[in-house]
Coordinates of C-alpha atoms in Angstrom, one line a residue:
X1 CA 137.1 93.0 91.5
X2 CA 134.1 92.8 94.0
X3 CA 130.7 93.9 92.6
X4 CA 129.8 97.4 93.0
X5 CA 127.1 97.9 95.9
X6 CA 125.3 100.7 97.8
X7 CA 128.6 100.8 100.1
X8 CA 130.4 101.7 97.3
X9 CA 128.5 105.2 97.0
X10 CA 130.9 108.3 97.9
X11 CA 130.3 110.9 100.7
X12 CA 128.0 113.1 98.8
X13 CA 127.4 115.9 101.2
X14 CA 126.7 119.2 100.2
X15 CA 125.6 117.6 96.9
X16 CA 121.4 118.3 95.3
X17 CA 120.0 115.1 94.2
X18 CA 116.7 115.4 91.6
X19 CA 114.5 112.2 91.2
X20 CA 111.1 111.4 89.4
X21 CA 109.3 108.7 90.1
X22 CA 110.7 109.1 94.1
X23 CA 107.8 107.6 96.3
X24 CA 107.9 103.7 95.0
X25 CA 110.3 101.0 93.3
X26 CA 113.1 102.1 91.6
X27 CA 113.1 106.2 92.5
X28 CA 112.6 105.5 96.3
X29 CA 115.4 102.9 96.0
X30 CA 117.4 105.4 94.1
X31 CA 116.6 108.5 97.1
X32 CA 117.5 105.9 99.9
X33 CA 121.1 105.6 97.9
X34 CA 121.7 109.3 97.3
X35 CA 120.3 110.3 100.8
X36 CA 122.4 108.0 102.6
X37 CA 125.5 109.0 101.2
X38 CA 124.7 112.4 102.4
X39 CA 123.4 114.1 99.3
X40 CA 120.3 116.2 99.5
X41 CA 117.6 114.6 97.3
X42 CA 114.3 116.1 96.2
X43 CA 111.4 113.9 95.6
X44 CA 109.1 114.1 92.2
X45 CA 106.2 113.0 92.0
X46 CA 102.3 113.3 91.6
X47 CA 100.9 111.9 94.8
X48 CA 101.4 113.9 98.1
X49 CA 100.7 111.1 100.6
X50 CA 103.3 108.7 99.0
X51 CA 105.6 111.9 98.7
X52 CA 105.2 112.4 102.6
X53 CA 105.3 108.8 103.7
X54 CA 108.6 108.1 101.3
X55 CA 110.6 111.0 102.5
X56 CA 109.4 109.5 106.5
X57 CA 110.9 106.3 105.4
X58 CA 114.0 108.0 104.3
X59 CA 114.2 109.7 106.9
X60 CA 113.3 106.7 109.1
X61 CA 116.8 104.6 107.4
X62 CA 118.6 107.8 107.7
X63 CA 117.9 110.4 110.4
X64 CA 120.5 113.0 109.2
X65 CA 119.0 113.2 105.6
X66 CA 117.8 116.4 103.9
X67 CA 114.7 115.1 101.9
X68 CA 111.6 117.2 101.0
X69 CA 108.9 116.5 98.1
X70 CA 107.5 118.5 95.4
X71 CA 104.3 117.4 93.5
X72 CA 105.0 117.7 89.9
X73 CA 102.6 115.8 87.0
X74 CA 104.9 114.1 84.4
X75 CA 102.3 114.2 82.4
X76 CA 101.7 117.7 81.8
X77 CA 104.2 120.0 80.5
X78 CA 103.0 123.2 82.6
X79 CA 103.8 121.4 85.9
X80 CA 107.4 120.6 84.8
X81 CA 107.9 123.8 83.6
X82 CA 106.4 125.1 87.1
X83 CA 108.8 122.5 89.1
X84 CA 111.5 123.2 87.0
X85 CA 110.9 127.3 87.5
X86 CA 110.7 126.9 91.2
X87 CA 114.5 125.4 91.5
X88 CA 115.4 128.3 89.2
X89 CA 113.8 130.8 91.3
X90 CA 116.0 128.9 94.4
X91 CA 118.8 129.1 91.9
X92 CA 120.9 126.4 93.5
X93 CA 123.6 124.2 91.2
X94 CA 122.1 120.5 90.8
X95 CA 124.6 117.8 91.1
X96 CA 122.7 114.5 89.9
X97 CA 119.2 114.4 88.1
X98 CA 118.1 111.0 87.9
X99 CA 114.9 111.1 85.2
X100 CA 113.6 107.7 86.5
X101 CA 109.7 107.7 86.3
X102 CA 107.6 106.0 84.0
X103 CA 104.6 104.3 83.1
X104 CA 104.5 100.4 81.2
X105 CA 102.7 99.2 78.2
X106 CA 99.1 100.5 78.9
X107 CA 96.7 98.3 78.0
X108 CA 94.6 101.0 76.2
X109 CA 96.2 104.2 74.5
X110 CA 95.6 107.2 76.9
X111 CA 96.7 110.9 76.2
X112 CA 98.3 113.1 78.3
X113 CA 96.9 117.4 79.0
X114 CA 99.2 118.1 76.3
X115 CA 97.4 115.2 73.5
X116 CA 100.6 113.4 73.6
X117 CA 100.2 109.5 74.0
X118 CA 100.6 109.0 78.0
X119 CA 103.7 106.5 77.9
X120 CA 105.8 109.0 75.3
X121 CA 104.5 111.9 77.6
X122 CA 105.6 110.4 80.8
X123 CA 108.5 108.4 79.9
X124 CA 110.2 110.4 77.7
X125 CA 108.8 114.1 76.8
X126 CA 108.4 114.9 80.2
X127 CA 112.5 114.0 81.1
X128 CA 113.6 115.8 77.9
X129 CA 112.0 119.4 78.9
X130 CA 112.7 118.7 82.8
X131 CA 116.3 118.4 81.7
X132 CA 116.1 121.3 79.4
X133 CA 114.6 123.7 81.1
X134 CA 117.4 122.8 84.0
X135 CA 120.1 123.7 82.6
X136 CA 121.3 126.5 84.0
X137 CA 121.4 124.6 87.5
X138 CA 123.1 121.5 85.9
X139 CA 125.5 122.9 84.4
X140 CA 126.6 125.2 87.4
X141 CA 126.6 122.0 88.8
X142 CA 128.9 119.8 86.5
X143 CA 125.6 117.7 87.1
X144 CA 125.9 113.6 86.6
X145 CA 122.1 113.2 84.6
X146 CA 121.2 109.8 84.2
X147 CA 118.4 108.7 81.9
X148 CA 116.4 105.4 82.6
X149 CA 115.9 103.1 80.0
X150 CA 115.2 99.4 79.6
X151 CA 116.0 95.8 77.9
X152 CA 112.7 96.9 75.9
X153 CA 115.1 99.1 73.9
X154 CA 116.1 96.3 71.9
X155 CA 112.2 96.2 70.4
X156 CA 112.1 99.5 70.1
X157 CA 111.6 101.6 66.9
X158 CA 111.5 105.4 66.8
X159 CA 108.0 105.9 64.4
X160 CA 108.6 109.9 63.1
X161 CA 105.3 109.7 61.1
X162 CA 103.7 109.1 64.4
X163 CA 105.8 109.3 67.6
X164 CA 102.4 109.6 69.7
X165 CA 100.9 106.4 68.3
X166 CA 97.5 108.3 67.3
X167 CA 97.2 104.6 64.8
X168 CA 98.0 101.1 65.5
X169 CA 98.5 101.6 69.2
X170 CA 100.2 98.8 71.4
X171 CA 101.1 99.2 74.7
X172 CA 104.3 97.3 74.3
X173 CA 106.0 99.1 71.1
X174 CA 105.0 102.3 72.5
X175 CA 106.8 101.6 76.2
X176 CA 110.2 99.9 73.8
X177 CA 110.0 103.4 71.8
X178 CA 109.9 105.8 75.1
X179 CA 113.3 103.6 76.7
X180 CA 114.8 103.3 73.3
X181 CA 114.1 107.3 73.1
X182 CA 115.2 107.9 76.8
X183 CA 118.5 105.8 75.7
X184 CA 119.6 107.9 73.3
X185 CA 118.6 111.0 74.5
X186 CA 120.6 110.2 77.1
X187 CA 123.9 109.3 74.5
X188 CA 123.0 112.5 72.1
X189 CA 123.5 114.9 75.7
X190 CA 126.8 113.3 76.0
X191 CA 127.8 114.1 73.0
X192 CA 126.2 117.7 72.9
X193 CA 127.8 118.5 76.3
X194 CA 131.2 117.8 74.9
X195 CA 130.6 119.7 71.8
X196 CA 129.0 122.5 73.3
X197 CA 131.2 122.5 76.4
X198 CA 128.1 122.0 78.7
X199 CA 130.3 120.3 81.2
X200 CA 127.4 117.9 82.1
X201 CA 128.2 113.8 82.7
X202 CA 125.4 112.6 80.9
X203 CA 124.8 108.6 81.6
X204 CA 122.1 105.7 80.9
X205 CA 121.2 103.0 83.1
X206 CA 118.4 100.1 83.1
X207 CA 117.0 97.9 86.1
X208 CA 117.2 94.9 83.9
X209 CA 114.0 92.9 85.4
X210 CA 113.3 94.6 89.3
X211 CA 110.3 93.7 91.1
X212 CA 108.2 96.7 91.3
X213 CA 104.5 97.1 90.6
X214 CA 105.3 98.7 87.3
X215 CA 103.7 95.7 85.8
X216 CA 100.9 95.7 87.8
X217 CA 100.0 99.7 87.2
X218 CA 100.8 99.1 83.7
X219 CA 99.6 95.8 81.4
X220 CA 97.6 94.5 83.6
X221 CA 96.1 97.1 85.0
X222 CA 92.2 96.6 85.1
X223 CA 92.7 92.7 84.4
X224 CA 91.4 91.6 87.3
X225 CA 92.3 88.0 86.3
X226 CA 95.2 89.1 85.1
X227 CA 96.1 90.3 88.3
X228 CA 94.7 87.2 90.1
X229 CA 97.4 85.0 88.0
X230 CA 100.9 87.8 88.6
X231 CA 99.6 87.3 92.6
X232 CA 99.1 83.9 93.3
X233 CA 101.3 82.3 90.5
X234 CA 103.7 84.4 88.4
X235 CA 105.1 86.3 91.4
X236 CA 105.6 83.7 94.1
X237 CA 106.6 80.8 91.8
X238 CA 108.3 82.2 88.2
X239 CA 109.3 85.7 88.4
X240 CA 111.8 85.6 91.4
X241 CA 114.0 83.0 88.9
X242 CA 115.1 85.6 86.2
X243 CA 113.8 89.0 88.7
X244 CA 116.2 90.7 91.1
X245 CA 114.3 92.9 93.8
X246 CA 113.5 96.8 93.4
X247 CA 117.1 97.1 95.2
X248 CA 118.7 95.4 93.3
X249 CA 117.7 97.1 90.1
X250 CA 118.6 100.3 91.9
X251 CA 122.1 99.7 92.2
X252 CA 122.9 100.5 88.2
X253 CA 121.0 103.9 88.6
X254 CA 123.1 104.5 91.7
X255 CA 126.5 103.2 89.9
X256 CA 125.6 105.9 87.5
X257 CA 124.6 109.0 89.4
X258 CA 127.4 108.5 91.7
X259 CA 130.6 106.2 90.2
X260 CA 133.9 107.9 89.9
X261 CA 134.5 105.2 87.2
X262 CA 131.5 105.6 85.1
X263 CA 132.3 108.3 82.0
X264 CA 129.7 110.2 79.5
X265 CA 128.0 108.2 77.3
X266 CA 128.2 104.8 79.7
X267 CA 125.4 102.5 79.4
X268 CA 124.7 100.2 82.7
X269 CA 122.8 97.7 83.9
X270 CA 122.8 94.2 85.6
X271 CA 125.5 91.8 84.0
X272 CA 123.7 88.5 84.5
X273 CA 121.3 86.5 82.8
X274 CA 121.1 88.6 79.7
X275 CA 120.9 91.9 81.4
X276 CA 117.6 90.9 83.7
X277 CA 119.7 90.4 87.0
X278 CA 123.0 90.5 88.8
X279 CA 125.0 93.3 90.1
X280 CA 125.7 96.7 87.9
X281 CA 128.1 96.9 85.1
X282 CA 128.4 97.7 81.5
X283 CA 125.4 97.1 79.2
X284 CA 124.8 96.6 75.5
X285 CA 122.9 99.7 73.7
X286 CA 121.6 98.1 70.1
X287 CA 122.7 99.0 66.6
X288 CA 119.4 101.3 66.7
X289 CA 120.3 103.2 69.9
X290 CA 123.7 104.0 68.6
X291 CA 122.7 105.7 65.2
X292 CA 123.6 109.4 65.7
X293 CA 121.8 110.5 62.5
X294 CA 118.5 109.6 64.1
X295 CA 119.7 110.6 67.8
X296 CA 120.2 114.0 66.3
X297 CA 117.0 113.9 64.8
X298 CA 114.5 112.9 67.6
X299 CA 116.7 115.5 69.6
X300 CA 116.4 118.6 67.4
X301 CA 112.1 117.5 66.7
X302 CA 111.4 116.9 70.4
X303 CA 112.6 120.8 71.5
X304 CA 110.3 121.0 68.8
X305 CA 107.5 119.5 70.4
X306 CA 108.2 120.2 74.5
X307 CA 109.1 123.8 73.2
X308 CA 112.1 124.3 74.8
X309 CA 115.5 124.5 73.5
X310 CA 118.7 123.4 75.5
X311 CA 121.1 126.0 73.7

């Protein structure tokens, strides 16, 4: 069978596309998809003048496309409950949410306006409430939700005593336990849907290793030599080898948003070279990601903590 590609993607007209993280890498990749099979898609994010010159560019591949922006701060609660209030207000069935954005492995721990460690805020409590407090629309929809999460899942630990890493922070653990979250979040909505009768498609997919400047904003972020060494060495000469381009990595997110074949609880990503590359298919989730017991648990604390409740 020939490997699924953006040509692949079915005539999504009159369909409402959500992304975060939609003016750079992976989310602009994943808009460009959705847009040009027809589908509406609104663009999250926090920067106005990338949200303007991203939806041009979409605009600029595909002249037909409905596109707009909306400035919403993934960091903050209030502004996804805002965002999220807004498309309520519109009251419009949403058909795919793709919760893409996210932040990598700061060097130093930051906190988010809500005191919640930046990465878990971004990555990961952010998503959970967005999706929550959208549920009306997705469900009138049937919606396809699709959770972003990352080979760094297989590192991951979920730490109860101290989800926001107020002790012992690394920027690495912290990043594996936001995907590892974000992957089974993404399972444990699969299996509420069904039991609840939510009627929602709930899927996961990871990039494997796409060239983006996730690394860039993220662990070596105010390393000027650090920087100096990922331009002029890592980049050019080592990472295209086991990298695929921002694209590329897209293709798994759009396999999931949009695949007839793909079913609740799937888990993509590329299918070459241990995950990092290659074209979409299915993708391991490890013993840790699969244990419902704590799925259940991170589920039912986290309404806890985004206080919002998806019954």
């Amino acid at each position: 069978m020939p490997d699924w590609n953006i040509n692949d993607i079915p005539d999504l007209s009159a369909k409402l596309a959500v992304v975060t993280g939609a003016t750079g890498g992976l989310g602009l990749e994943t808009a460009l998809g959705l847009a040009g099979g027809g589908a509406e898609v609104v663009l999250v994010g926090r920067n106005p003048a990338k949200g303007r010159d991203a939806a041009s560019l979409i605009r600029a591949r595909h002249p037909d496309a409905k596109v707009w922006f909306e400035q919403v701060d993934l960091a903050s609660l209030a502004s996804v409950q805002e965002f999220a209030d807004d498309l309520l207000d519109e009251g419009r069935a949403i058909d795919i949410l793709v919760n893409n954005a996210g932040l990598m492995s700061l060097p130093t721990r930051q906190v988010s306006v809500d005191g919640h460690e930046l990465q878990w805020a971004t990555n990961y409590l952010s998503h959970f409430a967005l999706t929550a407090r959208l549920m009306p629309l997705l469900k009138a929809g049937r919606a396809r939700v699709v959770q972003l999460s990352s080979i760094a899942h297989r590192q991951g630990r979920i730490r109860f005593d101290d989800l926001d890493y107020a002790t012992g922070y690394k920027g690495w653990p912290v990043y594996a336990q936001s995907k590892l979250a974000m992957l089974m979040f993404g399972l444990e909505l699969d299996r509420r849907s069904a039991a609840n009768e939510w009627g929602l498609t709930s899927v996961v997919a990871h990039p494997g290793y796409a060239r983006t400047d996730l690394i860039h904003n993220g662990p070596v972020s105010g390393r000027p030599l650090a920087q100096a060494v990922m331009g002029r060495v890592f980049r050019p000469l080592i990472e295209p080898l086991f990298s695929h381009s921002a694209q590329a990595g897209a293709l798994p997110i759009l396999m999931a948003a949009t695949a007839a074949s793909v079913k609740g609880g799937d888990y993509l990503g590329p299918a070459r070279l241990h995950e990092l590359k290659g074209p979409p298919g299915p993708a391991k989730a490890e013993p840790q990601a699969l244990d419902e017991a704590v799925a259940a648990r991170l589920f039912n604390e986290t309404e806890t903590i985004v206080d919002v409740r998806f019954a």
